[in-house]
């Protein structure tokens, strides 16, 4: 088959290259437009820049406060993911290994959480955040993000815990270990693939989240990258070159990270989505 | 004696069970479960978020049927769903067929097609707003370059094209995502099934249609349902690119909901909208599970 | 049974954790990254006892921020231990969901920017508007009497005036008008004739960026008020009468005609007001219907040799309203009734409304309604024209729909106006669905 039809191969690769171009050309256009001036973007939208200067990038970095927003997003994402993985792993462990009254009810409540759309709770969630005086602190995003993510993470991790043979923890228990020790020292290391899946999924959802971040954070210095970029585009809606630079600055690192860890990321997203 | 120790041990066991679940559950309770209940309660009141609430029974619900924009938002959502089924699942399936054809380099193309999935919707929305810009947009520039100037319009403010334009962006993001789901399913098909087909001399297209596709049908069903529930919850792209413009032709349920609750401060009415949307999504989600259980083998 | 108290105590522990952590988180300085832009929150090294006065406002051009910054520095020098912090939001957000959420939030501003009229009535009802009884005597008398309309309740001023914004004026490209031999239109028909000439020259007559709905909304509102008369306009916007009347239908037909004839850029709904400004400044469009703040925008974004002037909306023959009317609104700063530092807020606003400071505002394109401020010595000739000709030349100032009246009705009207301007909808149908959308407010 591979040698039989060279024509088929040519057609095949041509089609694939066209589709790849469709995927990437908007981004390539964005990056090279970021080196142009507003005027040349307007007059010659397709033309390559005459020279590569990072003036627009520097401007976007400074005026768009991308470092501040990226820092905020990094902090929120890291805290959320760490706390969510720990709490979900604990709960998943309990659901798979400890029998206690009301377990069935709790499990089904978490399963319900898998299906509830964000629209079903964000109105009143906002009221609760105000009631608890969490507004304009990073907690007003971290706690809702954890709440929204635990269902899926517990679901994924519970499968991983349940796949571990019970002999493992039985033998630890005979050695006198309590649940805390068993969980931390014996079981947790064995579900690392599950943690990776849930971690990738959480990290990306939190990093890209927009609706809640838009509604809950008002302090301009506490905005996340998505909302900050959106606000930046609202303020400087006519400074196209700078906006292209800002968008490039957000996009390029993400694509690099994706190329480096592509296998883990793809399986995390797909597994997370198909389970959910 | 023996019995007492057992009970105490059991109690201790139960206690650790609760302690292990507590952190996750308490946060989940406060920030998801309670808000769902409170939203349901709000939906029976006239409430603006500040002033005292006023019980009005089912008035908010009956208003839903009179609110033309609300109905149009559902209509738009259905059109959007239909378009994304083609542009995301359909194209994804085609891409899966292409990358699973036995040519070299499939890993490169799979990686490439998946890239847009991980970018934030806001960033993609802003980028494509530029792509669609009437004056310096990439799309119109390309059209002009191939002498099709007459087709170069303002894509996002034209009532006929706006919704399609946003759906195309949605397809740009998610086609690679569904491709990956289908590709993974195709990889699980036992090899000997193709070998038989190869001997029979079946063309790759026939092989895909008659061997692979029927065997990944369960995943296609899952993908369709994922796409439908996902479309119901869409927000970022619409908010950034059009926010309902022009004339509500791209208004979807969530953009309208945000406007009702946060612009008009009509918390009670917005809550009724959200209850209805929740019910629809839940019913579909139950559908997902039923369908999946059905196709599992 | 034992697990219930256990659950409750767990809940309490977590709640306490949350609450204490958010108390510790009180200051935004827990930001993992230091703020790099010195403009917005930079302040002298703060001590623990510093009182922070937050001022909520829309994003402004750097040159306008410089005026705020100067006032901040003067205030901080006069009041050691007090620090002004600007809480900035993008314009379309602040107008709509931004300010209410800001006021509702934890770092609620002590002072905030507002528009007089219905918005202030709403803020007052929500408990966010403090009276300013200190505003009397010399401080009050430095302003024109009209500066307090729409912000005086129970005889007490509630806002320190900053500017009387003219929300709608028609900016035009002076050179293009000369080249095309167009003189400033005095009537609606002359304006349409001008549009026809501009269109024949392959230019866009009106640049409108209506992504935020208010730019065309204000302009259309003004046209409507001219045709149906101020009273009918205001009654309908207050929800006291229907929109679907022959008079309103006639007004909508005027808007529809602009759409049918293609006098507006066809990507109107996809552009922001600033993006439409680019069309105007680059000579693609001849006219730009927007407010007095265009002066500041133009100084920042247009080429040096770009020459613009403005005219008020021309007279519409047969219209029931005052054909010299100006659409405008008083803007200024108000004090949050929930602030702990009312006196410091007053002190800052006194600094901010000093004649010297108001002159600086006038140089940035604002129209402070204060005596001896907008004069030929210290302001742009265009600003003096607005003050002395446009504002002084009219007996009627019509409030824009979104600042003077019920916000939801205003938004619905804006949508109807946007629809009419496409030229594709029947005016009566547009008005009928507008009434339908307002029906639940009755």
mmCIF file of C-alpha atoms in Angstrom, chain B residues 11 14-15 18-19 22-23 25-27 29-31 46 48-51 63 66 68-69 129-130 133-136 154 156-160 239-249 251 256 258-266 269, chain C residues 2-3 6-7 10-12 14-15 18 93 96-98 100-101 103-104 123 125-126 128 204 210-213 265-271 275 279 284 338 407-408 411-412 415-416 418-420 422 424-425 432-433 436-437 440-442:
data_model
loop_
_atom_site.group_PDB
_atom_site.id
_atom_site.type_symbol
_atom_site.label_atom_id
_atom_site.label_comp_id
_atom_site.label_asym_id
_atom_site.label_seq_id
_atom_site.Cartn_x
_atom_site.Cartn_y
_atom_site.Cartn_z
ATOM 1 C CA UNK B 11 -16.668 4.119 64.411
ATOM 2 C CA UNK B 14 -16.441 5.853 59.768
ATOM 3 C CA UNK B 15 -14.905 8.945 61.251
ATOM 4 C CA UNK B 18 -15.992 11.505 56.781
ATOM 5 C CA UNK B 19 -12.742 13.300 57.414
ATOM 6 C CA UNK B 22 -15.014 16.469 54.198
ATOM 7 C CA UNK B 23 -12.748 19.015 52.459
ATOM 8 C CA UNK B 25 -17.550 17.846 50.037
ATOM 9 C CA UNK B 26 -17.766 21.055 52.049
ATOM 10 C CA UNK B 27 -16.360 23.155 49.228
ATOM 11 C CA UNK B 29 -21.587 21.899 49.039
ATOM 12 C CA UNK B 30 -20.993 25.607 49.570
ATOM 13 C CA UNK B 31 -20.040 26.528 46.029
ATOM 14 C CA UNK B 46 -38.717 39.222 42.016
ATOM 15 C CA UNK B 48 -32.593 42.566 41.982
ATOM 16 C CA UNK B 49 -29.766 41.476 44.237
ATOM 17 C CA UNK B 50 -30.190 44.345 46.705
ATOM 18 C CA UNK B 51 -33.717 45.123 47.627
ATOM 19 C CA UNK B 63 -42.342 35.241 31.338
ATOM 20 C CA UNK B 66 -43.123 35.552 26.279
ATOM 21 C CA UNK B 68 -38.885 36.525 22.378
ATOM 22 C CA UNK B 69 -35.173 36.992 22.770
ATOM 23 C CA UNK B 129 -12.475 38.639 15.462
ATOM 24 C CA UNK B 130 -9.399 39.962 13.714
ATOM 25 C CA UNK B 133 -12.470 42.010 10.443
ATOM 26 C CA UNK B 134 -13.924 43.674 7.402
ATOM 27 C CA UNK B 135 -10.952 45.924 6.694
ATOM 28 C CA UNK B 136 -7.758 44.169 7.640
ATOM 29 C CA UNK B 154 -18.229 42.154 7.526
ATOM 30 C CA UNK B 156 -19.571 39.233 12.293
ATOM 31 C CA UNK B 157 -22.030 42.052 11.785
ATOM 32 C CA UNK B 158 -23.937 40.533 8.899
ATOM 33 C CA UNK B 159 -27.148 38.956 10.147
ATOM 34 C CA UNK B 160 -26.842 36.078 7.716
ATOM 35 C CA UNK B 239 -19.274 36.911 24.441
ATOM 36 C CA UNK B 240 -15.946 37.977 22.989
ATOM 37 C CA UNK B 241 -16.812 37.901 19.300
ATOM 38 C CA UNK B 242 -20.341 39.263 19.079
ATOM 39 C CA UNK B 243 -22.112 39.314 22.450
ATOM 40 C CA UNK B 244 -25.441 38.692 20.740
ATOM 41 C CA UNK B 245 -24.915 41.179 17.930
ATOM 42 C CA UNK B 246 -26.243 41.806 15.354
ATOM 43 C CA UNK B 247 -29.814 42.021 16.579
ATOM 44 C CA UNK B 248 -29.625 38.906 18.740
ATOM 45 C CA UNK B 249 -28.709 36.776 15.750
ATOM 46 C CA UNK B 251 -27.603 35.575 21.193
ATOM 47 C CA UNK B 256 -28.628 36.449 27.411
ATOM 48 C CA UNK B 258 -25.504 37.096 31.841
ATOM 49 C CA UNK B 259 -27.171 40.192 30.427
ATOM 50 C CA UNK B 260 -30.396 39.630 32.360
ATOM 51 C CA UNK B 261 -28.660 38.944 35.652
ATOM 52 C CA UNK B 262 -25.670 41.255 35.570
ATOM 53 C CA UNK B 263 -26.827 44.130 33.345
ATOM 54 C CA UNK B 264 -30.504 44.270 34.140
ATOM 55 C CA UNK B 265 -30.035 42.927 37.667
ATOM 56 C CA UNK B 266 -33.059 40.728 37.166
ATOM 57 C CA UNK B 269 -35.906 36.000 36.139
ATOM 58 C CA UNK C 2 -22.777 11.100 65.930
ATOM 59 C CA UNK C 3 -21.782 12.145 62.459
ATOM 60 C CA UNK C 6 -19.015 16.015 63.334
ATOM 61 C CA UNK C 7 -20.087 17.252 59.950
ATOM 62 C CA UNK C 10 -15.957 20.209 60.025
ATOM 63 C CA UNK C 11 -18.054 22.726 58.196
ATOM 64 C CA UNK C 12 -17.349 25.318 60.855
ATOM 65 C CA UNK C 14 -13.506 25.104 57.006
ATOM 66 C CA UNK C 15 -15.657 28.206 57.156
ATOM 67 C CA UNK C 18 -11.975 30.515 54.633
ATOM 68 C CA UNK C 93 -18.005 47.226 31.600
ATOM 69 C CA UNK C 96 -23.125 48.122 32.737
ATOM 70 C CA UNK C 97 -22.247 45.221 35.018
ATOM 71 C CA UNK C 98 -18.947 46.629 36.221
ATOM 72 C CA UNK C 100 -22.690 47.394 40.458
ATOM 73 C CA UNK C 101 -20.405 44.409 40.980
ATOM 74 C CA UNK C 103 -19.920 48.374 44.702
ATOM 75 C CA UNK C 104 -21.201 44.991 45.763
ATOM 76 C CA UNK C 123 -27.577 53.989 43.538
ATOM 77 C CA UNK C 125 -32.084 53.168 46.445
ATOM 78 C CA UNK C 126 -29.385 50.528 46.683
ATOM 79 C CA UNK C 128 -24.542 53.429 47.779
ATOM 80 C CA UNK C 204 -18.504 56.444 4.489
ATOM 81 C CA UNK C 210 -22.054 50.148 18.024
ATOM 82 C CA UNK C 211 -20.631 47.055 19.700
ATOM 83 C CA UNK C 212 -21.567 48.570 23.055
ATOM 84 C CA UNK C 213 -25.046 49.631 21.817
ATOM 85 C CA UNK C 265 -20.420 51.646 7.887
ATOM 86 C CA UNK C 266 -21.925 48.188 7.467
ATOM 87 C CA UNK C 267 -19.795 46.637 10.219
ATOM 88 C CA UNK C 268 -21.377 49.011 12.727
ATOM 89 C CA UNK C 269 -22.312 46.273 15.165
ATOM 90 C CA UNK C 270 -18.867 44.664 15.108
ATOM 91 C CA UNK C 271 -16.856 47.778 15.992
ATOM 92 C CA UNK C 275 -12.611 51.540 16.210
ATOM 93 C CA UNK C 279 -12.356 55.232 10.356
ATOM 94 C CA UNK C 284 -12.421 56.802 5.499
ATOM 95 C CA UNK C 338 -20.913 52.828 52.996
ATOM 96 C CA UNK C 407 -31.707 51.215 32.292
ATOM 97 C CA UNK C 408 -33.497 48.163 31.013
ATOM 98 C CA UNK C 411 -31.148 48.982 26.628
ATOM 99 C CA UNK C 412 -34.222 47.688 24.865
ATOM 100 C CA UNK C 415 -31.521 47.430 20.469
ATOM 101 C CA UNK C 416 -34.528 48.771 18.616
ATOM 102 C CA UNK C 418 -29.684 49.276 16.182
ATOM 103 C CA UNK C 419 -32.317 47.255 14.380
ATOM 104 C CA UNK C 420 -33.812 50.323 12.710
ATOM 105 C CA UNK C 422 -29.897 48.279 9.564
ATOM 106 C CA UNK C 424 -34.077 45.915 7.160
ATOM 107 C CA UNK C 425 -36.921 46.000 9.642
ATOM 108 C CA UNK C 432 -44.070 46.486 18.914
ATOM 109 C CA UNK C 433 -41.360 44.088 20.011
ATOM 110 C CA UNK C 436 -43.199 43.574 24.406
ATOM 111 C CA UNK C 437 -39.714 43.468 25.853
ATOM 112 C CA UNK C 440 -42.768 42.884 32.334
ATOM 113 C CA UNK C 441 -41.596 46.165 33.857
ATOM 114 C CA UNK C 442 -45.103 47.497 34.137
#
